[in-house]
Amino acid sequence: MTNLPLYRLIVFNLLEINLRSAMVFHCWSPREAYPLAKLMSESGIFAQFIDLQQDPEHLANIHKDYLDSELPKLAVFLDLGCEMAESVTNQSSRARLYNQNLHWLLYDEAGNLTKLSHLFHQANLSLNADVTHASRQEEAQDTFVLRDVYNKGSHLGGQLNVTIDRSLQCNQSHCQVRDYLSDLHLGSKLQHRMDLSSITFRLAALVSVLPINSSEEALLEFLNSDRDAHMDSISRIGYRLILHCQEVLGFKMHYIWCGTWSVQDAFGGAIGMLTNESAEICTTPFVPSWNRLHYVHPMTEQAQFRAVCMFRTPHNAGIKAAVFLEPFMPSVWFAFMALLIFAGVMLWLIFRLERRWMQKCLDFMPSLLSSCLISFGAACIQGSYLMPKSAGGRLAFIAVMLTSFLMYNYYTSIVVAMLLGSPVRSNIRTIQQLADSSLDVGFDTVPFTKTYLVSSPRPDIRSLYKQKVETKRDPNSVWLSPEEGVIKVRDQPGFVYTSEASFMYHFVEKHYLPREISDLNEIKLRPESAVYGMIHLNSTYRQLLTQLQVRMLETGITSKHSRFFSKTKLHTFSNSFVIQVGMEYAAPLFISLLVAYFLALGILLLELSWARWGRRTILTLKL
Ligand SMILES: *[C@@H]1O[C@H](CO)[C@@H](O)[C@H](O)[C@H]1NC(C)=O
Ligand SMILES: *[C@@H]1O[C@H](CO)[C@@H](O)[C@H](O)[C@H]1NC(C)=O
Ligand SMILES: *[C@@H]1O[C@H](CO)[C@@H](O)[C@H](O)[C@H]1NC(C)=O
Ligand SMILES: *[C@@H]1O[C@H](CO)[C@@H](O)[C@H](O)[C@H]1NC(C)=O
Ligand SMILES: *[C@@H]1O[C@H](CO)[C@@H](O)[C@H](O)[C@H]1NC(C)=O
Ligand SMILES: *[C@@H]1O[C@H](CO)[C@@H](O)[C@H](O)[C@H]1NC(C)=O
């Protein structure tokens, strides 16, 4: 049997890549095919034999009937010598079956390469095609020559490439490599196909800040430039990465300009071009959503997408004495007060003792109130001109002074720490609280913010939209451009503006003082999500481009660009900025001083009138 070496070759070829399911399209008689079936079952390969000489009706839908499998990889053997072979290759090309899921082994007894290129020069072959062409060498019947057949993209200007690989010598029981005829065996298939210089990719290029009918030079100039990094930053990050891919792979690009990301989640705009395969690649990365993932494959994370509501803490424009009372709890204040009064009483007793029993003659005997005043003076770190003369009394006095010294230091350091510490934050922390608050809210004009607000199923977003937009007398007034919005947030504490964070940060850094930055509050409008570079699920360049992008992520090129184009945090110089104690902190002091003066004046008047009344009664008594 002359076919035995061929059968051995087929089995060898499958086992080499550990494939154990195969479709065999042949035109042998059952008797001729039997040894192959036997060989395959001995080697543990599941095979289905399809005779191409049968009724052509059975072969009208090869893709659906035979090759539509759930297996990750299936081997297909096709004998090009059969009459119906062309029909099989034509159908497979139309159904785009030359991809990484099918391992094709074409066999042509005569090795007619003209025929091969006639069959395949227009076929939908692509970069990830796994097609091997085997032919018998004329001089030695047991020697086969294998060729690698691929096209870097037939629909993108690629040419059919048939590269000779190796020759194998097979007998009925054994196969071995005789010669390597090129250096294909040195690397993986993809490595040999990396040079895409003959390919022209269709690139969906997104620019939303310029009119889309501007000249291509103007649009390209914008994408390439470094100025105004906040504009279309996400699209420009992606564009930079595509340029790096271009440097490595050498493909050409045909730009298709568009001005919107998407119209309906996965359709329309730039993502629409990816999902309906009218473009291979897209400059802008996208948030992977459930609907989109049915069509596209996320390659690597390129940047963060954070929509936040931003506002300055509204000062409740009044007296804020709390800072000066906060260091101690009320119980501590009361205990301290009680201690001072107790100390005052003790001092008064000491003075009395000294005067009465120890004859340490003071000029006059301080009253109970004066000794309380002395102990209060000690609390305020004030000395006193009245001092006990006895050693015990002095010790007691020193104890009072020491206690108040410690208290005072404790108190001042806490006040200072509080003033230097983090600026006052608002207690509004969730979207629901924001919706229920009395604050005014403004939104960015970009379509995706509006879409999210209007169509989100989240109850807090719905209530925000209902309370802050629909109940407004003029609902259109809530939509503001980012620069207007950010300036309004600065000038009107308590006004809330919602937009993409890195976009707002640009204007915040432009218009705000560090002090104003430090009392900004942020609430997340939607969960923070990353944006991913996307490619169509069935794209033949998916593996190659994903590998490249992963390399760029690993080497930090991606984060370099995303740091340049999108800001993720604000610099507030928190270590060096000066705290100004405003009137809202100092006012209570002045007011309490004023009140004390009025009180003292009142008491003085009271005493005066008391004295006058007393003198008058004495006079009247004398009289
Ligand atoms: C296969 O396709 C080519 C061109 O696409 C056509 O010329 C040829 O007739 C087709 N052959 C069969 C058997 O359908
Ligand atoms: C390539 O595939 C497309 C469908 O994706 C099909 O319309 C076209 O006819 C195919 N081309 C050839 C030459 O088979
Ligand atoms: C090779 O195939 C082509 C087209 O199928 C045919 O015209 C030619 O005669 C064949 N050459 C040989 C040597 O069989
Ligand atoms: C086919 O590929 C090989 C190696 O990748 C290359 O040297 C050769 O020039 C290519 N031929 C054509 C026609 O593209
Ligand atoms: C097949 O070839 C191998 C070595 O190439 C040899 O050892 C073996 O004996 C051969 N078998 C037959 C049946 O010729
Ligand atoms: C672009 O289109 C707008 C209307 O859609 C038009 O007013 C404008 O003149 C066009 N610009 C250019 C450069 O063609």
XYZ file of C-alpha atoms and ligand atoms in Angstrom:
707
model
C 0.000 0.000 0.000
C 1.587 3.271 -1.066
C -0.686 5.350 1.104
C 0.683 4.045 4.394
C 3.494 6.612 4.701
C 0.918 9.359 4.131
C -1.313 7.984 6.886
C 1.632 7.889 9.218
C 2.381 11.504 8.286
C -1.188 12.564 9.139
C -1.053 10.901 12.539
C 2.434 12.266 13.183
C 1.284 15.762 12.295
C -1.643 15.586 14.706
C 0.250 14.032 17.584
C 3.019 16.582 17.188
C 0.662 19.242 18.512
C -1.290 16.787 20.652
C -4.554 17.086 18.698
C -6.947 14.196 19.125
C -10.002 15.122 17.091
C -9.987 15.269 13.334
C -12.195 15.619 10.257
C -10.897 13.810 7.231
C -12.185 14.984 3.829
C -11.059 12.343 1.383
C -11.936 10.589 -1.855
C -10.463 7.184 -1.113
C -12.461 4.010 -1.297
C -13.464 2.564 2.114
C -10.886 -0.178 1.638
C -8.142 2.402 1.063
C -9.261 4.512 4.005
C -9.451 1.615 6.447
C -5.748 1.558 7.471
C -5.912 5.259 8.362
C -8.959 4.713 10.560
C -7.157 1.834 12.244
C -4.002 3.861 12.755
C -5.959 6.748 14.218
C -7.912 4.662 16.652
C -4.667 2.999 17.748
C -3.232 6.433 18.447
C -6.307 7.599 20.341
C -7.493 10.084 17.734
C -11.229 10.564 17.242
C -11.851 11.013 13.549
C -14.818 11.496 11.263
C -14.380 10.520 7.615
C -16.258 12.482 4.961
C -16.181 11.070 1.480
C -16.048 13.871 -1.067
C -17.312 11.603 -3.843
C -20.737 11.338 -2.315
C -23.785 13.308 -3.289
C -22.812 17.034 -3.495
C -25.970 17.921 -1.549
C -24.384 16.577 1.604
C -21.491 18.936 1.086
C -23.486 22.094 0.511
C -23.041 23.319 4.036
C -19.742 22.042 5.324
C -19.316 24.785 7.862
C -22.594 24.059 9.657
C -22.621 20.306 9.239
C -19.076 19.309 10.076
C -16.852 22.128 11.248
C -19.037 23.990 13.708
C -17.598 22.399 16.828
C -17.298 23.417 20.433
C -13.764 22.090 20.656
C -10.986 24.567 21.227
C -9.100 23.086 18.330
C -10.018 20.663 15.597
C -7.826 19.156 12.889
C -9.049 19.086 9.287
C -7.427 16.968 6.628
C -8.309 17.787 3.033
C -7.111 15.941 -0.026
C -6.708 18.591 -2.708
C -6.648 15.881 -5.344
C -10.378 15.344 -4.965
C -12.718 17.014 -7.405
C -14.848 18.602 -4.728
C -11.857 20.066 -2.889
C -12.369 23.483 -4.424
C -15.918 23.591 -3.144
C -14.669 22.848 0.369
C -11.998 25.524 0.268
C -14.432 28.059 -1.204
C -16.992 27.400 1.506
C -14.395 27.519 4.254
C -13.125 30.815 2.952
C -16.594 32.311 2.914
C -17.236 31.121 6.459
C -13.758 32.283 7.471
C -12.680 28.955 8.836
C -8.964 29.500 8.387
C -8.409 30.623 11.931
C -6.640 29.440 15.058
C -9.471 27.038 15.955
C -8.894 24.757 12.983
C -5.641 23.045 12.145
C -5.716 22.451 8.393
C -3.587 19.834 6.680
C -3.883 20.058 2.892
C -2.468 17.232 0.877
C -1.573 17.466 -2.765
C 0.012 14.372 -4.220
C 1.601 16.261 -7.104
C 2.608 19.335 -5.145
C 1.132 21.670 -7.768
C 1.767 25.107 -6.214
C -0.046 26.876 -9.060
C -3.143 25.040 -7.977
C -2.569 25.963 -4.374
C -2.290 29.637 -5.124
C -5.282 29.416 -7.456
C -7.340 28.053 -4.564
C -6.083 30.427 -1.935
C -4.895 33.672 -3.446
C -8.228 35.375 -2.780
C -9.327 33.303 0.174
C -10.119 34.759 3.578
C -6.828 33.663 4.998
C -5.466 35.639 7.817
C -2.671 36.173 10.247
C -3.657 33.401 12.602
C -4.338 30.836 9.851
C -3.011 27.406 10.710
C -2.754 25.799 7.283
C -0.066 23.276 6.323
C 0.372 22.083 2.780
C 1.953 18.663 2.350
C 3.178 17.149 -0.888
C 5.176 14.126 -1.917
C 8.667 14.592 -3.249
C 8.909 13.240 -6.758
C 12.193 11.433 -6.499
C 11.615 9.786 -3.070
C 8.066 8.506 -2.582
C 8.343 8.265 1.185
C 9.483 11.847 1.652
C 7.006 14.662 2.185
C 7.540 18.429 1.986
C 5.537 20.651 4.339
C 4.722 24.259 3.589
C 3.179 26.925 5.767
C 0.314 28.761 4.053
C -0.963 32.087 5.336
C -1.899 35.595 4.437
C -1.343 38.566 6.750
C -4.828 39.816 5.946
C -6.371 39.176 2.558
C -8.980 41.918 2.976
C -6.411 44.456 4.131
C -3.998 44.205 1.235
C -2.022 41.145 2.290
C -0.556 38.661 -0.203
C -0.715 34.884 -0.035
C 2.527 33.557 1.381
C 3.542 29.930 0.965
C 6.759 29.319 2.903
C 8.560 26.027 2.706
C 9.145 24.531 6.132
C 10.653 21.046 6.321
C 10.816 17.637 4.748
C 9.723 14.498 6.573
C 10.613 10.916 5.851
C 7.880 8.446 6.725
C 7.371 4.699 6.441
C 4.336 2.811 7.662
C 5.422 2.829 11.288
C 7.640 5.808 11.724
C 8.092 9.453 10.720
C 11.143 11.621 11.156
C 12.352 15.030 10.073
C 14.831 14.795 7.243
C 15.657 18.426 6.670
C 14.652 21.840 7.827
C 14.294 23.802 4.623
C 13.877 27.234 6.226
C 14.105 28.737 9.687
C 10.357 28.495 10.350
C 10.936 25.830 12.988
C 12.974 28.266 15.077
C 9.995 30.241 16.312
C 6.263 30.182 16.732
C 4.003 30.874 13.764
C 3.125 34.312 15.088
C 6.755 35.296 15.406
C 7.276 34.784 11.695
C 4.239 36.807 10.818
C 4.977 39.880 12.889
C 5.965 42.088 9.983
C 2.695 43.689 8.906
C 4.172 46.242 6.509
C 1.934 45.103 3.679
C -1.229 45.564 5.746
C -3.383 48.669 6.055
C -5.472 48.715 9.219
C -8.695 50.646 9.334
C -8.429 52.780 12.455
C -11.497 54.309 14.061
C -10.025 57.587 15.263
C -12.077 59.437 17.819
C -11.835 63.196 18.197
C -14.727 64.893 19.933
C -13.350 68.366 20.502
C -12.827 69.314 16.844
C -15.504 69.244 14.148
C -15.206 65.893 12.466
C -15.210 67.366 8.985
C -11.977 69.293 9.695
C -9.053 68.417 7.471
C -7.215 65.203 8.259
C -4.009 67.172 8.932
C -5.742 69.211 11.620
C -7.204 66.138 13.307
C -3.917 64.245 13.168
C -2.041 67.264 14.419
C -4.366 67.332 17.414
C -3.911 63.627 18.184
C -0.134 63.883 17.883
C 0.328 67.059 19.867
C 0.997 67.304 23.588
C -0.965 70.473 24.210
C -4.331 70.536 25.983
C -3.679 67.094 27.403
C -7.076 67.040 29.121
C -9.019 67.095 25.848
C -10.044 63.677 24.550
C -7.324 62.347 26.807
C -8.562 58.758 26.767
C -8.579 58.623 22.989
C -5.105 60.126 22.829
C -3.676 57.591 25.288
C -4.978 54.805 23.050
C -3.637 56.530 19.949
C -0.139 56.747 21.434
C -0.203 53.031 22.186
C -1.317 52.255 18.633
C 1.617 54.286 17.354
C 3.947 52.112 19.432
C 2.313 48.995 17.955
C 2.858 50.493 14.529
C 6.556 50.985 15.270
C 6.875 47.302 16.109
C 4.626 45.770 13.435
C 4.991 48.330 10.670
C 1.379 48.340 9.475
C -0.154 51.286 7.648
C -3.301 53.025 8.823
C -6.395 54.297 7.140
C -8.153 56.749 9.416
C -11.907 56.717 9.840
C -12.804 59.743 11.898
C -15.690 59.729 14.292
C -16.917 62.045 16.998
C -18.820 59.842 19.430
C -17.907 56.896 21.610
C -21.138 54.997 21.260
C -24.786 55.580 20.632
C -26.336 52.542 22.302
C -23.800 50.931 24.593
C -22.346 48.552 22.021
C -23.522 50.197 18.804
C -22.906 53.376 16.917
C -19.926 55.673 17.241
C -16.425 54.292 17.599
C -17.438 51.086 19.383
C -19.979 50.415 16.615
C -17.178 50.341 14.053
C -15.369 47.753 16.142
C -18.425 45.594 16.724
C -19.499 45.497 13.079
C -15.895 45.036 11.961
C -15.732 48.089 9.768
C -12.548 48.939 11.662
C -9.823 46.671 13.042
C -8.603 48.945 15.787
C -9.821 52.007 17.600
C -7.879 54.805 19.230
C -10.039 55.047 22.295
C -10.299 52.402 25.009
C -13.725 51.613 26.457
C -15.368 50.609 29.681
C -16.137 46.907 29.231
C -19.869 46.466 29.633
C -21.969 43.329 29.389
C -23.361 44.160 25.948
C -19.999 45.136 24.536
C -18.292 41.958 25.669
C -20.471 39.975 23.275
C -18.569 41.580 20.414
C -15.241 42.849 21.595
C -12.328 41.569 23.613
C -10.669 43.822 26.198
C -6.910 43.730 25.771
C -5.287 45.725 28.571
C -6.249 48.409 30.999
C -5.162 51.783 29.707
C -6.591 54.364 32.086
C -9.111 54.966 34.827
C -12.555 56.341 34.316
C -13.907 58.107 37.368
C -17.049 60.194 37.303
C -17.239 62.213 40.500
C -19.416 64.881 42.049
C -17.220 67.652 43.382
C -18.049 70.503 45.754
C -16.451 72.743 48.335
C -17.472 72.252 51.923
C -20.233 74.721 52.644
C -19.316 76.641 55.811
C -22.431 77.073 57.866
C -21.536 80.753 57.747
C -21.685 81.355 61.470
C -19.856 80.983 64.698
C -17.888 77.845 65.085
C -16.791 77.658 68.681
C -16.613 73.917 68.552
C -12.916 73.878 67.652
C -12.002 75.469 70.988
C -14.239 73.267 73.078
C -13.590 70.029 71.238
C -10.262 69.020 72.826
C -12.034 67.879 75.997
C -15.278 66.094 76.532
C -17.842 67.991 78.673
C -17.106 65.661 81.598
C -13.441 66.701 81.533
C -14.358 70.375 81.410
C -16.687 69.935 84.399
C -14.120 67.951 86.344
C -11.521 70.607 85.657
C -13.903 73.340 86.771
C -14.735 71.450 89.933
C -11.028 70.956 90.580
C -10.375 74.678 90.199
C -13.192 75.580 92.591
C -11.976 72.977 95.037
C -8.443 74.393 94.768
C -9.835 77.891 95.309
C -11.647 76.808 98.463
C -8.550 75.015 99.747
C -6.408 78.095 99.095
C -8.902 80.224 100.960
C -8.756 77.802 103.910
C -4.957 77.921 103.837
C -5.004 81.706 103.907
C -7.386 81.608 106.850
C -5.277 79.105 108.743
C -2.140 81.093 108.170
C -3.770 84.276 109.396
C -5.461 82.855 112.404
C -3.093 80.165 113.727
C 0.311 80.834 112.351
C 0.275 84.611 112.654
C 1.863 84.969 109.219
C 0.486 88.395 108.870
C -0.906 89.230 105.473
C -1.881 92.785 104.809
C -5.391 91.643 104.246
C -7.318 88.441 104.110
C -8.393 87.450 100.517
C -12.034 86.538 100.190
C -13.258 83.163 98.966
C -13.975 84.659 95.539
C -10.407 86.041 95.238
C -8.879 82.684 96.041
C -11.066 81.082 93.393
C -9.824 83.782 91.029
C -6.243 82.862 91.934
C -6.838 79.212 91.056
C -8.543 80.258 87.791
C -5.517 82.438 87.063
C -3.336 79.388 87.565
C -5.464 77.558 84.973
C -4.757 80.371 82.538
C -1.024 80.153 83.334
C -1.043 83.401 85.232
C 0.918 83.824 88.443
C -0.515 85.524 91.483
C 0.827 88.208 93.837
C -0.947 86.568 96.725
C 0.938 83.533 97.846
C 0.617 81.326 100.912
C 3.593 81.870 103.183
C 3.735 78.421 104.743
C 5.645 75.588 103.098
C 2.534 73.351 102.960
C 0.459 76.108 101.381
C 3.122 76.706 98.773
C 3.252 73.032 97.917
C -0.505 73.052 97.443
C -0.193 76.126 95.215
C 2.547 74.497 93.150
C 0.363 71.413 92.718
C -2.461 73.547 91.313
C -0.053 75.362 88.974
C 1.424 72.066 87.760
C -1.960 70.501 87.058
C -3.125 73.486 85.062
C 0.189 73.644 83.222
C -0.327 70.067 81.990
C -3.970 70.679 81.110
C -3.088 73.829 79.229
C -0.382 72.175 77.174
C -2.638 69.299 76.370
C -5.385 71.660 75.311
C -3.249 73.895 73.064
C -1.541 71.030 71.313
C -4.879 69.437 70.455
C -6.246 72.706 69.119
C -3.157 73.240 66.981
C -3.262 69.666 65.726
C -6.892 70.076 64.772
C -6.295 73.286 62.892
C -3.342 71.809 61.019
C -5.028 68.512 60.396
C -7.256 67.608 57.501
C -9.558 70.392 56.483
C -13.159 70.180 57.430
C -14.959 67.651 55.259
C -18.582 67.568 54.441
C -20.644 64.784 55.959
C -22.379 64.156 52.625
C -20.733 60.991 51.395
C -23.174 59.111 49.191
C -25.259 59.926 46.171
C -28.429 59.362 48.187
C -27.358 61.885 50.821
C -26.525 64.307 48.033
C -29.927 63.791 46.459
C -31.621 64.489 49.796
C -29.469 67.515 50.608
C -30.304 71.091 49.703
C -27.194 71.534 47.546
C -27.482 72.653 43.918
C -26.127 70.187 41.382
C -24.712 70.712 37.882
C -23.691 68.106 35.304
C -21.223 67.830 32.460
C -22.645 68.220 28.964
C -21.038 65.072 27.514
C -23.586 62.520 26.357
C -22.448 59.587 28.499
C -23.099 61.439 31.750
C -26.629 62.235 30.627
C -27.217 58.700 29.411
C -26.012 57.315 32.707
C -28.222 59.646 34.728
C -31.316 59.026 32.685
C -31.011 55.291 32.214
C -29.267 54.011 35.336
C -31.254 51.404 37.282
C -29.653 52.469 40.573
C -32.291 53.969 42.908
C -29.942 56.629 44.282
C -29.082 57.889 40.787
C -32.749 57.935 39.857
C -33.597 59.908 42.967
C -30.706 62.302 42.268
C -32.011 62.887 38.767
C -35.575 63.345 39.971
C -34.760 65.743 42.788
C -31.997 67.774 41.199
C -32.977 67.919 37.526
C -36.642 67.205 36.997
C -37.931 69.391 39.808
C -35.810 72.329 38.647
C -37.764 75.241 37.234
C -35.359 75.319 34.300
C -33.964 71.778 33.877
C -31.562 72.947 31.171
C -29.640 75.088 33.613
C -28.029 72.061 35.255
C -25.928 71.235 32.193
C -22.693 73.202 32.347
C -19.404 72.977 30.495
C -16.591 71.692 32.726
C -14.732 74.991 32.982
C -17.877 76.924 33.956
C -18.850 74.194 36.391
C -15.478 74.038 38.113
C -15.351 77.829 38.507
C -18.873 77.836 39.908
C -17.824 75.198 42.454
C -15.009 77.501 43.536
C -17.110 80.638 43.838
C -20.153 79.067 45.391
C -19.341 76.661 48.216
C -22.002 73.990 48.300
C -22.508 73.900 44.539
C -21.953 70.369 43.248
C -20.545 69.684 39.793
C -20.341 66.253 38.204
C -17.911 65.197 35.508
C -14.957 62.969 34.714
C -12.350 63.440 37.447
C -9.160 63.896 35.451
C -10.950 66.371 33.226
C -12.081 68.461 36.197
C -8.673 68.272 37.863
C -7.189 70.082 34.904
C -9.431 73.093 35.470
C -9.137 72.852 39.238
C -5.357 73.164 38.987
C -5.762 76.065 36.621
C -8.221 78.111 38.644
C -7.918 77.144 42.307
C -5.678 78.193 45.176
C -4.166 75.318 47.181
C -6.372 76.267 50.110
C -9.460 76.019 47.934
C -8.360 72.649 46.597
C -7.989 71.312 50.095
C -11.617 71.836 50.980
C -12.941 70.018 47.950
C -15.125 66.979 48.560
C -15.672 64.160 46.119
C -18.481 61.640 45.804
C -18.269 58.879 43.215
C -21.127 59.086 40.731
C -20.512 55.570 39.490
C -18.146 52.830 40.572
C -14.647 53.567 39.410
C -13.864 51.536 36.345
C -10.921 51.017 34.084
C -11.029 51.535 30.336
C -9.597 48.818 28.135
C -8.205 48.812 24.634
C -10.683 46.803 22.579
C -10.511 44.539 19.573
C -13.179 42.426 17.903
C -13.637 38.981 19.437
C -12.972 37.240 16.108
C -10.234 39.525 14.936
C -7.261 37.616 13.604
C -4.934 40.230 15.074
C -6.337 39.771 18.551
C -3.538 37.617 19.897
C -0.728 39.595 18.358
C -2.026 42.988 19.466
C -2.940 41.734 22.940
C 0.571 40.378 23.399
C 2.049 43.694 22.378
C -0.242 45.667 24.651
C 0.520 43.419 27.579
C 4.207 44.022 26.941
C 3.579 47.755 26.949
C 1.664 47.466 30.200
C 4.474 45.469 31.764
C 7.189 47.851 30.672
C 5.237 50.856 31.939
C 4.723 52.567 28.593
C 0.973 52.479 29.107
C 1.115 54.093 32.513
C 3.560 56.690 31.243
C 1.044 57.873 28.667
C -1.926 57.613 30.957
C -0.112 59.651 33.608
C 0.639 62.306 31.065
C -2.860 62.579 29.674
C -5.038 61.978 32.695
C -4.551 63.337 36.178
C -5.490 61.015 38.978
C -4.906 63.302 41.923
C -4.654 66.905 42.932
C -1.620 68.421 44.564
C -2.536 70.484 47.571
C 0.939 71.146 49.054
C -0.574 70.045 52.324
C 2.750 70.223 54.142
C 3.455 73.850 53.501
C 0.214 75.709 53.263
C -0.635 78.317 55.844
C -3.764 78.008 57.892
C -5.610 81.230 58.276
C -7.890 81.392 61.223
C -10.836 83.200 59.725
C -13.526 85.213 61.424
C -15.612 82.058 61.755
C -13.075 80.736 64.275
C -12.060 83.993 65.989
C -15.493 85.582 66.324
C -16.568 83.613 69.428
C -13.498 84.890 71.279
C -14.234 88.498 70.535
C -17.880 88.041 71.304
C -17.230 86.359 74.631
C -14.784 89.166 75.514
C -17.451 91.717 74.592
C -20.074 89.894 76.629
C -17.685 89.716 79.591
C -17.046 93.475 79.362
C -20.758 94.219 79.302
C -21.288 91.874 82.220
C -18.500 93.560 84.169
C -19.966 96.972 83.357
C -23.370 95.781 84.510
C -21.944 94.464 87.774
C -20.026 97.699 88.273
C -23.210 99.707 87.815
C -24.996 97.342 90.178
C -22.273 97.759 92.789
C -22.282 101.533 92.370
C -26.011 101.737 92.826
C -25.803 99.308 95.722
C -23.150 101.473 97.350
C -25.134 104.633 96.739
C -28.292 103.040 98.135
C -26.312 101.770 101.135
C -24.852 105.246 101.823
C -28.275 106.809 101.507
C -29.770 104.380 104.049
C -26.876 105.066 106.428
C -27.446 108.783 105.946
C -31.152 108.403 106.539
C -30.418 106.259 109.597
C -27.992 108.915 110.880
C -30.501 111.553 110.220
C -14.568 28.996 -5.922
O -14.426 30.456 -5.886
C -13.813 30.973 -7.071
C -13.678 32.469 -6.903
O -14.084 32.915 -5.657
C -14.663 30.660 -8.293
O -14.036 31.161 -9.440
C -14.847 29.150 -8.391
O -15.713 28.831 -9.418
C -15.409 28.562 -7.095
N -15.412 27.111 -7.196
C -16.415 26.379 -6.749
C -16.304 24.906 -6.979
O -17.403 26.858 -6.182
C -14.543 36.435 2.882
O -15.493 36.485 3.964
C -16.606 37.303 3.739
C -17.503 37.206 4.953
O -16.846 37.590 6.060
C -17.357 36.867 2.495
O -18.429 37.764 2.278
C -16.431 36.847 1.299
O -17.104 36.352 0.185
C -15.230 35.971 1.612
N -14.287 36.026 0.509
C -13.931 34.952 -0.165
C -12.992 35.144 -1.300
O -14.371 33.845 0.137
C -1.370 22.719 -11.774
O -2.679 23.219 -11.557
C -3.144 24.143 -12.524
C -4.490 24.685 -12.142
O -5.170 23.843 -11.331
C -3.208 23.395 -13.881
O -3.617 24.314 -14.887
C -1.815 22.854 -14.208
O -1.867 22.086 -15.367
C -1.298 21.974 -13.073
N 0.104 21.629 -13.327
C 0.524 20.372 -13.331
C 1.974 20.123 -13.603
O -0.265 19.449 -13.117
C 6.636 35.136 2.809
O 7.172 35.118 4.132
C 8.602 35.004 4.191
C 9.015 34.864 5.628
O 8.096 35.389 6.485
C 9.216 36.210 3.512
O 10.618 36.080 3.529
C 8.710 36.279 2.077
O 9.212 37.455 1.450
C 7.194 36.311 2.040
N 6.751 36.238 0.650
C 5.747 36.990 0.177
C 5.373 36.779 -1.257
O 5.185 37.796 0.872
C 10.798 2.817 9.386
O 11.907 3.687 9.555
C 12.609 3.567 10.787
C 13.692 4.572 10.839
O 13.475 5.625 9.990
C 13.205 2.131 10.870
O 13.839 1.975 12.149
C 12.096 1.137 10.744
O 12.640 -0.155 10.701
C 11.303 1.388 9.467
N 10.190 0.437 9.415
C 9.862 -0.248 8.324
C 8.717 -1.190 8.466
O 10.479 -0.116 7.313
C -18.370 71.151 8.852
O -19.769 70.945 8.905
C -20.516 72.046 9.407
C -21.965 71.646 9.420
O -22.138 70.345 9.790
C -20.282 73.258 8.524
O -20.975 74.366 9.063
C -18.797 73.568 8.436
O -18.575 74.614 7.531
C -18.040 72.339 7.969
N -16.610 72.613 8.039
C -15.751 72.270 7.069
C -14.312 72.616 7.286
O -16.144 71.686 6.086
